[in-house]
Short mmCIF file of C-alpha atoms in Angstrom, two decimals:
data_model
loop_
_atom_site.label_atom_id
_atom_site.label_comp_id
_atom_site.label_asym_id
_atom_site.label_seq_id
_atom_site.Cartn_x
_atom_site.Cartn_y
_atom_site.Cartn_z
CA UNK A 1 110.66 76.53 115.59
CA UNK A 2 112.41 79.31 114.73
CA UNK A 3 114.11 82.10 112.49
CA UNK A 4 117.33 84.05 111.23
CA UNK A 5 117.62 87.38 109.82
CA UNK A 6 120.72 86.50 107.74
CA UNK A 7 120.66 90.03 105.92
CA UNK A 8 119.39 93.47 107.47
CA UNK A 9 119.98 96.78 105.35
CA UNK A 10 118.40 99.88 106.22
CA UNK A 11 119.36 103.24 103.81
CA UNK A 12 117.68 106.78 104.07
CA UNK A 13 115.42 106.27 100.68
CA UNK A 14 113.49 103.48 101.78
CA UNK A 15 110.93 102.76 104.83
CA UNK A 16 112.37 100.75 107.79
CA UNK A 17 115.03 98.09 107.59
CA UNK A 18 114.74 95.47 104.97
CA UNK A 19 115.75 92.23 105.58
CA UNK A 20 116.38 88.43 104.22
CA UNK A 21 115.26 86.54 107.16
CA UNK A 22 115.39 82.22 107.10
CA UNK A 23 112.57 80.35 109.06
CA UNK A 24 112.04 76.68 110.01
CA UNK A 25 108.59 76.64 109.33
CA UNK A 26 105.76 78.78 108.14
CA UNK A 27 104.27 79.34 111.66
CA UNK A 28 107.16 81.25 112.24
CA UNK A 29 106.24 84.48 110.20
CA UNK A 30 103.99 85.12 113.00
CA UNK A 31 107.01 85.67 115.50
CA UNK A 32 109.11 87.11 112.75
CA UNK A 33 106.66 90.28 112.78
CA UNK A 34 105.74 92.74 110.09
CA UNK A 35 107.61 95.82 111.14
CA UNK A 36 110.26 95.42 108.13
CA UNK A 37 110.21 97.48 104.52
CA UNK A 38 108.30 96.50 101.40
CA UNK A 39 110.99 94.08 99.52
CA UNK A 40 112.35 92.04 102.64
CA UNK A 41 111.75 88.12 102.07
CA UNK A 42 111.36 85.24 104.16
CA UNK A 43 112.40 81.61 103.27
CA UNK A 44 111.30 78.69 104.83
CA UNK A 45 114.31 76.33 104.61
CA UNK A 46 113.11 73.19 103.77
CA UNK A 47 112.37 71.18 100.45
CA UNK A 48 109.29 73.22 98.61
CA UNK A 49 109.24 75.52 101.24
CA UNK A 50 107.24 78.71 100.76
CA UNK A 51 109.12 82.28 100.00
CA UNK A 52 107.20 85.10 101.24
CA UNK A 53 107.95 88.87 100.31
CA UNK A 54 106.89 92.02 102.58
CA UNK A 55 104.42 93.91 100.37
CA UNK A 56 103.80 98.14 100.31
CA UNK A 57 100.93 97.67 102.42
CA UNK A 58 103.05 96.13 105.24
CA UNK A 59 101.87 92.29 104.58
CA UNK A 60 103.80 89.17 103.92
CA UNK A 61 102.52 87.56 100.57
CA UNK A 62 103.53 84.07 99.39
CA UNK A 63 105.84 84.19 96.13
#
């Protein structure tokens, strides 16, 4: 199990670095972390794979 951060963009009018990060498997949002801006996604890269999006309050939701 594991993930990628294929994209990582950080700018002065946003909070922390926002990224587009590619994981294996669900279970590997834990290790991915939450310290990332509201906006950054995470794709789980198989078939029907979930896409999750870093909310405002600093949560990944499920899209």
């Amino acid at each position: 199990m594991a993930y990628k951060i294929i994209r990582d963009s950080k700018n002065f009018h946003q909070y922390g670095r926002e990224i587009v990060a590619i994981l294996d498997t669900d279970a590997d949002l834990a290790n991915l972390g939450t310290d990332f801006a509201p906006g950054s996604m995470a794709i789980v890269a198989k078939q029907g794979g979930n896409t999750y999006m870093m909310n405002a309050s600093g949560s990944w939701e499920v899209q």
